[in-house]
JSON list of C-alpha atoms in Angstrom, two decimals:
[
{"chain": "U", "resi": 200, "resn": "UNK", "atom": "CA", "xyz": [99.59, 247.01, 35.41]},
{"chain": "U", "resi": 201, "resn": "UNK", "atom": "CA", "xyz": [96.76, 245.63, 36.18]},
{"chain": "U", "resi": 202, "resn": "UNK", "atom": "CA", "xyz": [95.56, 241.53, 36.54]},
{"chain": "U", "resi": 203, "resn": "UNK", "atom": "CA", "xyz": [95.49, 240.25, 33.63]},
{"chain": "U", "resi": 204, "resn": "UNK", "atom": "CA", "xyz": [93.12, 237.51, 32.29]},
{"chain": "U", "resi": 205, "resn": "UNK", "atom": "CA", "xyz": [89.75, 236.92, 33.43]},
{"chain": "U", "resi": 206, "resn": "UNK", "atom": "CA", "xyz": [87.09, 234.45, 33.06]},
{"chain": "U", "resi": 207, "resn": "UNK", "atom": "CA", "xyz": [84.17, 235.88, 31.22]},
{"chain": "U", "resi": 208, "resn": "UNK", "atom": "CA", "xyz": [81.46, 233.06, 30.12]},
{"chain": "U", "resi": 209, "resn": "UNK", "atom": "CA", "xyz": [83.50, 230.25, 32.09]},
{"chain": "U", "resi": 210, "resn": "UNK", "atom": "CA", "xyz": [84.31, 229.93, 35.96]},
{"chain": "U", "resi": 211, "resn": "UNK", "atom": "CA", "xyz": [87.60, 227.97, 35.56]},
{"chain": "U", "resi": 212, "resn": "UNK", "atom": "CA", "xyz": [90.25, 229.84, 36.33]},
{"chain": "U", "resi": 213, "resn": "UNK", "atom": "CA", "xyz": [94.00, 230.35, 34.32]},
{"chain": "U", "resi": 214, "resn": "UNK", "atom": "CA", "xyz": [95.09, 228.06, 36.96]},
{"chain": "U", "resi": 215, "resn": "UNK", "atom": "CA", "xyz": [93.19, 224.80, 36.28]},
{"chain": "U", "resi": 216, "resn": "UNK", "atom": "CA", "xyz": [94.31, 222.16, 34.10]},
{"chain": "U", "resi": 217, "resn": "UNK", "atom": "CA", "xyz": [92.22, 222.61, 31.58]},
{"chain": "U", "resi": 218, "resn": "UNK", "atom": "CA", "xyz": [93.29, 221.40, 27.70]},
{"chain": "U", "resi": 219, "resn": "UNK", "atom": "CA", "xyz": [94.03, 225.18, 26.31]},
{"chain": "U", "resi": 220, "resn": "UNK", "atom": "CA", "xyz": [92.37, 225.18, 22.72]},
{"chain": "U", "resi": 221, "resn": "UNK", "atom": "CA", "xyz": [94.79, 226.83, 20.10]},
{"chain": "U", "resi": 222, "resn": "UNK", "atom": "CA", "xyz": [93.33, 228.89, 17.11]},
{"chain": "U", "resi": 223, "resn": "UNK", "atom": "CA", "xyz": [93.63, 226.22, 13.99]},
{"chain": "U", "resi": 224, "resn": "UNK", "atom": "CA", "xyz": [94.32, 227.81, 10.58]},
{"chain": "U", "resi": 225, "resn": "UNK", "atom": "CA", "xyz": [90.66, 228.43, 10.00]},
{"chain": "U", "resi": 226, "resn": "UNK", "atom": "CA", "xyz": [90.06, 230.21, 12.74]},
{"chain": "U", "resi": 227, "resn": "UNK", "atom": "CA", "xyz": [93.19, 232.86, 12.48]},
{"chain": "U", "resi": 228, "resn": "UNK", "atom": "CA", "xyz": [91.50, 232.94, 8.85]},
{"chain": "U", "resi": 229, "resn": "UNK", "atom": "CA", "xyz": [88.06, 233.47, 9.73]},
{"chain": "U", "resi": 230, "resn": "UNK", "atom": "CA", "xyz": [89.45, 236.46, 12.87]},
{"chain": "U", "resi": 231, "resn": "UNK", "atom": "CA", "xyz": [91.52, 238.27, 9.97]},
{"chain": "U", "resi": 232, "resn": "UNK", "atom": "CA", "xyz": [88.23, 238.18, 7.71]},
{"chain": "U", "resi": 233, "resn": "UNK", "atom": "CA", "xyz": [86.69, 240.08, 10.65]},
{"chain": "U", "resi": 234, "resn": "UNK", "atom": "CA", "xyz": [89.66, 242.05, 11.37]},
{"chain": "U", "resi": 235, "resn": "UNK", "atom": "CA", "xyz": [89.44, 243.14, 7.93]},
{"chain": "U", "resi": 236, "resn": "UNK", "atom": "CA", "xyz": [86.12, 243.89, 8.17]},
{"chain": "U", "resi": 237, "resn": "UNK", "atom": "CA", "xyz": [85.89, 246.01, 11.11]},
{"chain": "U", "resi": 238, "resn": "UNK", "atom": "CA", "xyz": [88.92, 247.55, 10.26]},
{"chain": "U", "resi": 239, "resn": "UNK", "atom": "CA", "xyz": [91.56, 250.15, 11.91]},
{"chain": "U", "resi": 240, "resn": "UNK", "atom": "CA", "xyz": [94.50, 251.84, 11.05]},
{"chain": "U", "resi": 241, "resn": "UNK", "atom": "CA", "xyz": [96.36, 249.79, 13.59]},
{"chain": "U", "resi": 242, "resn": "UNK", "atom": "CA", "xyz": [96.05, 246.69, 12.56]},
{"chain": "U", "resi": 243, "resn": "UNK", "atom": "CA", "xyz": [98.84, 244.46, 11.10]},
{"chain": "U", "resi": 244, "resn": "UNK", "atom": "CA", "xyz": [99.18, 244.06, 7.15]},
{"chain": "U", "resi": 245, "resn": "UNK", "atom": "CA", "xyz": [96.62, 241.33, 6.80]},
{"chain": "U", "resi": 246, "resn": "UNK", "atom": "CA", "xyz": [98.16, 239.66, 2.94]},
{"chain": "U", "resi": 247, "resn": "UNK", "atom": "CA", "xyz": [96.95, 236.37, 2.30]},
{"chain": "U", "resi": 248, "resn": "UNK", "atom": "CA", "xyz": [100.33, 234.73, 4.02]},
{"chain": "U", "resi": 249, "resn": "UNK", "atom": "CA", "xyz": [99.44, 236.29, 7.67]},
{"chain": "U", "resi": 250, "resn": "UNK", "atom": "CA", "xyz": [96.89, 233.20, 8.66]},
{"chain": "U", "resi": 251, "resn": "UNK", "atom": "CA", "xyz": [99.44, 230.78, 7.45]},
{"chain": "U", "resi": 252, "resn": "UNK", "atom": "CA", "xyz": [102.30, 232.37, 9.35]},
{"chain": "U", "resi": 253, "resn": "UNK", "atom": "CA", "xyz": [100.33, 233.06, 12.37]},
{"chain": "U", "resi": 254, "resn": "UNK", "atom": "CA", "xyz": [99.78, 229.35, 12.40]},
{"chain": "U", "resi": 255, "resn": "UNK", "atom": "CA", "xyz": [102.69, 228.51, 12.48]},
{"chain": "U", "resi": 256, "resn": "UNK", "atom": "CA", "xyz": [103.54, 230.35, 15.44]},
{"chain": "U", "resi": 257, "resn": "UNK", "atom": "CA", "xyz": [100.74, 228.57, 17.22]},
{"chain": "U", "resi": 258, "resn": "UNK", "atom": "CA", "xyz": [101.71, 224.92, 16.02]},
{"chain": "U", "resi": 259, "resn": "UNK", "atom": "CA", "xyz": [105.67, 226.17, 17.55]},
{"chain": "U", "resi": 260, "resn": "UNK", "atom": "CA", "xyz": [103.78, 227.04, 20.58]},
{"chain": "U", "resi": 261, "resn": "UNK", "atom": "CA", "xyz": [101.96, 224.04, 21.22]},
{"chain": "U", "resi": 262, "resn": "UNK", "atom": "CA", "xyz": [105.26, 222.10, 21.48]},
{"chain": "U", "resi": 263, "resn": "UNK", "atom": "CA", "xyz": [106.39, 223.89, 24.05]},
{"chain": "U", "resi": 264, "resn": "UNK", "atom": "CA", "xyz": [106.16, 221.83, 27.60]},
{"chain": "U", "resi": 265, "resn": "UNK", "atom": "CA", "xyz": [103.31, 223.21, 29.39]},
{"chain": "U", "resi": 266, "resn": "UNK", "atom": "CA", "xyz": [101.55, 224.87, 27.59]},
{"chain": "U", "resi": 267, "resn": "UNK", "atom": "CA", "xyz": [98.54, 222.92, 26.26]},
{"chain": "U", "resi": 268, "resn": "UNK", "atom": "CA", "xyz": [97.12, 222.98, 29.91]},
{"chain": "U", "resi": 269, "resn": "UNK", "atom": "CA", "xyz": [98.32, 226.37, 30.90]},
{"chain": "U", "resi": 270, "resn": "UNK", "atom": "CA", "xyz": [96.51, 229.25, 29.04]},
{"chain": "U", "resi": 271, "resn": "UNK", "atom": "CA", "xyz": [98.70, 232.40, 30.68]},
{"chain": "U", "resi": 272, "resn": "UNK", "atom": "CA", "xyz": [101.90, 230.02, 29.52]},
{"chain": "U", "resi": 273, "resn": "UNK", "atom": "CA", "xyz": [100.18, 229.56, 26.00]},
{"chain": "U", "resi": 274, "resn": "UNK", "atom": "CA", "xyz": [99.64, 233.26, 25.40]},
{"chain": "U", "resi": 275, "resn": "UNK", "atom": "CA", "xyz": [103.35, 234.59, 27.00]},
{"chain": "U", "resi": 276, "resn": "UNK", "atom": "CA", "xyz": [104.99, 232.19, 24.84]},
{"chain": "U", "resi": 277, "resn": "UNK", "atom": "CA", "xyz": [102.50, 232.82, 21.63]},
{"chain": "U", "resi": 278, "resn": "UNK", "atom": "CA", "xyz": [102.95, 237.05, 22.72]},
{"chain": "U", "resi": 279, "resn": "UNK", "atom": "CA", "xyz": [106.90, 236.27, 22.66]},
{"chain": "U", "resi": 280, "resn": "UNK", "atom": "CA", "xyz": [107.56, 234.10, 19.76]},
{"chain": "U", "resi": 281, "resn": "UNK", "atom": "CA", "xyz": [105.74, 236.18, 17.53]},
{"chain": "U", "resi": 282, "resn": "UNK", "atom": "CA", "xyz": [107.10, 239.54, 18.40]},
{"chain": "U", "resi": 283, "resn": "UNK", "atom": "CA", "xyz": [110.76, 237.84, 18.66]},
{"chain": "U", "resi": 284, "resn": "UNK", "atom": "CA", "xyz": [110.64, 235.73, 15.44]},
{"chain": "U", "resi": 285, "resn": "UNK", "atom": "CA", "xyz": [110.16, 238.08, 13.06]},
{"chain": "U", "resi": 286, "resn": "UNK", "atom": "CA", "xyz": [107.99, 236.03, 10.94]},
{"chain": "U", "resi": 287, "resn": "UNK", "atom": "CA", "xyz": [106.51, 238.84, 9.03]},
{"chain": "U", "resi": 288, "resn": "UNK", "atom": "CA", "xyz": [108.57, 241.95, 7.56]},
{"chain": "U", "resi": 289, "resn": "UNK", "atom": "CA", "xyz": [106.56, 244.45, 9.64]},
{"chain": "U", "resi": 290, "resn": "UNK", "atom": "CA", "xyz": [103.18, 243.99, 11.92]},
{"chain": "U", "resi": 291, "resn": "UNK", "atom": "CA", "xyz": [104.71, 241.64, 14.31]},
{"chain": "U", "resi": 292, "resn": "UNK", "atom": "CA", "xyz": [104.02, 243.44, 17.85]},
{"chain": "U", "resi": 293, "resn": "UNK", "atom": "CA", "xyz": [100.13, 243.97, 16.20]},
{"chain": "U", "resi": 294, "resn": "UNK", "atom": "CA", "xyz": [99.54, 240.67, 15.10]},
{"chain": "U", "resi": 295, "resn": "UNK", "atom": "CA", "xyz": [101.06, 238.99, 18.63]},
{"chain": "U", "resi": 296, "resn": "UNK", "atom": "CA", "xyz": [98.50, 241.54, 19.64]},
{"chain": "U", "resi": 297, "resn": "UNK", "atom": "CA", "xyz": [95.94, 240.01, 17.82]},
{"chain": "U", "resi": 298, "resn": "UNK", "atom": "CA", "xyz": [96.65, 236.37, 18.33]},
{"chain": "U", "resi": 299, "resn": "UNK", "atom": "CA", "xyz": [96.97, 237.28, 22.35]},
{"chain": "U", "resi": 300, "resn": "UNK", "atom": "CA", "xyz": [93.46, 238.14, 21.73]},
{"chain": "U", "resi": 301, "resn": "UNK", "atom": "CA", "xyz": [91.94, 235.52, 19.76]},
{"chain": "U", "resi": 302, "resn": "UNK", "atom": "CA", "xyz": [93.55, 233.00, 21.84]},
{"chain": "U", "resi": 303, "resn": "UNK", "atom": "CA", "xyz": [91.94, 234.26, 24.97]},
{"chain": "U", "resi": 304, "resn": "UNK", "atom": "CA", "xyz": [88.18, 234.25, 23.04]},
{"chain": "U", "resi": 305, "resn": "UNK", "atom": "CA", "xyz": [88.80, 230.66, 21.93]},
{"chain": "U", "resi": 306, "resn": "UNK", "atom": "CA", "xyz": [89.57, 229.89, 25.36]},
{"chain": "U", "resi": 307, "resn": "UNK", "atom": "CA", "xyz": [86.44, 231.66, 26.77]},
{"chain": "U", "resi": 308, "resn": "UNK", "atom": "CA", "xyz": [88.76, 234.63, 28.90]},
{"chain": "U", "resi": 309, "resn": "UNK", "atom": "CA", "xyz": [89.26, 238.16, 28.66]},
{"chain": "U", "resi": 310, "resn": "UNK", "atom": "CA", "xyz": [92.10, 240.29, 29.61]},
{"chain": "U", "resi": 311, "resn": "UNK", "atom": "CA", "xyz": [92.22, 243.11, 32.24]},
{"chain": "U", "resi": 312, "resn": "UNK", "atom": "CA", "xyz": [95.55, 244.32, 30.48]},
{"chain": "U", "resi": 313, "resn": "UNK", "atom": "CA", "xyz": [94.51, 247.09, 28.62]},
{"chain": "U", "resi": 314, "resn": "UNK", "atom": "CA", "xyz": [95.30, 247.91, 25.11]},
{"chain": "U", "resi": 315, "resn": "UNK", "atom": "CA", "xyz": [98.08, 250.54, 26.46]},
{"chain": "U", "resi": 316, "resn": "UNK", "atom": "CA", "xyz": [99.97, 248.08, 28.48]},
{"chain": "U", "resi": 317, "resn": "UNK", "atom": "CA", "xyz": [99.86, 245.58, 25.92]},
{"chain": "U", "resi": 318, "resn": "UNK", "atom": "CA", "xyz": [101.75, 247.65, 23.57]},
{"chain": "U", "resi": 319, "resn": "UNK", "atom": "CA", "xyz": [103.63, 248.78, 26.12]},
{"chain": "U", "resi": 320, "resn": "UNK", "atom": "CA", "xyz": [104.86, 244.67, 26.93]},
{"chain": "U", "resi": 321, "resn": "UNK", "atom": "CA", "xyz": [105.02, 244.37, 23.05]},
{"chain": "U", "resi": 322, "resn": "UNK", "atom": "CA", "xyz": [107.18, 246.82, 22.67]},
{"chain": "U", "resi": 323, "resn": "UNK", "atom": "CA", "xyz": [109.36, 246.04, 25.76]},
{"chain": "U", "resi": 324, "resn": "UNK", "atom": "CA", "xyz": [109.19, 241.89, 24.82]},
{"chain": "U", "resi": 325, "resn": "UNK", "atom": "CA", "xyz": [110.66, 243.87, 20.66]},
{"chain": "U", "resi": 326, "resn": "UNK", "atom": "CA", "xyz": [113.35, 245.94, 22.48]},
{"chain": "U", "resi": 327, "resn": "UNK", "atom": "CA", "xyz": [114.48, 243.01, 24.57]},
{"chain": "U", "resi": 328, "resn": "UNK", "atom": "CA", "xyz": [117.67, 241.70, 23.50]},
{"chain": "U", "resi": 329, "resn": "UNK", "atom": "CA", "xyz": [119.37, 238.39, 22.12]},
{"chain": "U", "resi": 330, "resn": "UNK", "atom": "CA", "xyz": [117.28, 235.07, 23.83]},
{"chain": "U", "resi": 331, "resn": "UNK", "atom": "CA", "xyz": [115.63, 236.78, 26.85]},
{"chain": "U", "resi": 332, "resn": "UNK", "atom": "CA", "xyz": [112.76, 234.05, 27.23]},
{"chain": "U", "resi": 333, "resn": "UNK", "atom": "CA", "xyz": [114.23, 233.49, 30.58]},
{"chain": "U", "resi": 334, "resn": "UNK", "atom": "CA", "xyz": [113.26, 237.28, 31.80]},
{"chain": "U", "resi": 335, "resn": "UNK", "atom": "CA", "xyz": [110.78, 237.83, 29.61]},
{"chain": "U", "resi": 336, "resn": "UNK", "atom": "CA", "xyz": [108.27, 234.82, 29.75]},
{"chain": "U", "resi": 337, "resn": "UNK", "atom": "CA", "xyz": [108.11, 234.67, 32.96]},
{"chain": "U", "resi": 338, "resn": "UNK", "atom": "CA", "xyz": [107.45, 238.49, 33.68]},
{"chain": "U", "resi": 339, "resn": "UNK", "atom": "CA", "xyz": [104.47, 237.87, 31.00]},
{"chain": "U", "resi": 340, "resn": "UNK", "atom": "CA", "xyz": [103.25, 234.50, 32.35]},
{"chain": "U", "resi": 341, "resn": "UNK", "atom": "CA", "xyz": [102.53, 236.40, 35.38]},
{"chain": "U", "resi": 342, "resn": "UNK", "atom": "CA", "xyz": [100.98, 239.39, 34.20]},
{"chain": "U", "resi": 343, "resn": "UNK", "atom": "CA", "xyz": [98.66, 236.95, 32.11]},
{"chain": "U", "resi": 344, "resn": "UNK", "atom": "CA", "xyz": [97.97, 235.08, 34.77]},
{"chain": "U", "resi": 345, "resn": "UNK", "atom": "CA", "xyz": [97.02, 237.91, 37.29]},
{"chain": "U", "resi": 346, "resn": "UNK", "atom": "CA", "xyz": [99.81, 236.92, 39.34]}
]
């Protein structure tokens, strides 16, 4: 795979501790409007609880030690928690998907990990089994980071 997440309209890097800024509520609702408008078949079932669930991913996230300075920590843990918490009845790898990428715009990055390799690390972070944070978060804190 290749590095992962690059700077595009900011020269700080992954690296610097820099406040990371989380989507709010608003925001996941104003992405899924666009979502919805843009549309594609792969796209997770967008009902009027997905914003509010979403969110509540991110405000789990943002308790977790290190990660409001640490943007590739932010979006393993965000990618992770999402696919492993089963919030939603189905969508779960495509919406981590989807918050992986808003979280990065907020935050002024882009990703070098193409579309293919992310489903590829959702579906390995889905077939991983019982509490592998350990393995897993680390693996994708790396690959975010370009490591």
């Amino acid at each position: 795979m290749s590095s992962a997440v690059t700077a595009t309209h900011s020269d700080r890097s992954l690296n610097d501790s820099v406040l990371v800024q989380f989507p709010k509520r608003e925001d996941l609702e104003q992405f899924k409007r666009l979502l919805v408008l843009y549309g594609h078949p792969y796209l997770p079932p967008l009902d009027e609880r997905w914003s509010e669930d979403m969110s509540v991913m991110v405000q789990l996230v943002q308790l977790v030690p290190g990660c409001a300075d640490d943007l590739a920590q932010a979006a393993a843990h965000l990618f992770f928690k999402i696919i492993k918490s089963h919030r939603r009845p189905d969508g779960n790898k495509r919406s981590a998907l989807c918050c992986y990428i808003l979280l990065l715009a907020l935050n002024g990055k882009t990703s070098d990990v193409t579309g293919e390799e992310l489903e590829e690390l959702a579906v390995m972070v889905a077939a991983s089994y019982g509490n592998s944070e350990g393995e897993v978060l680390p693996m994708l804190h790396d690959l975010f980071s370009g490591k």
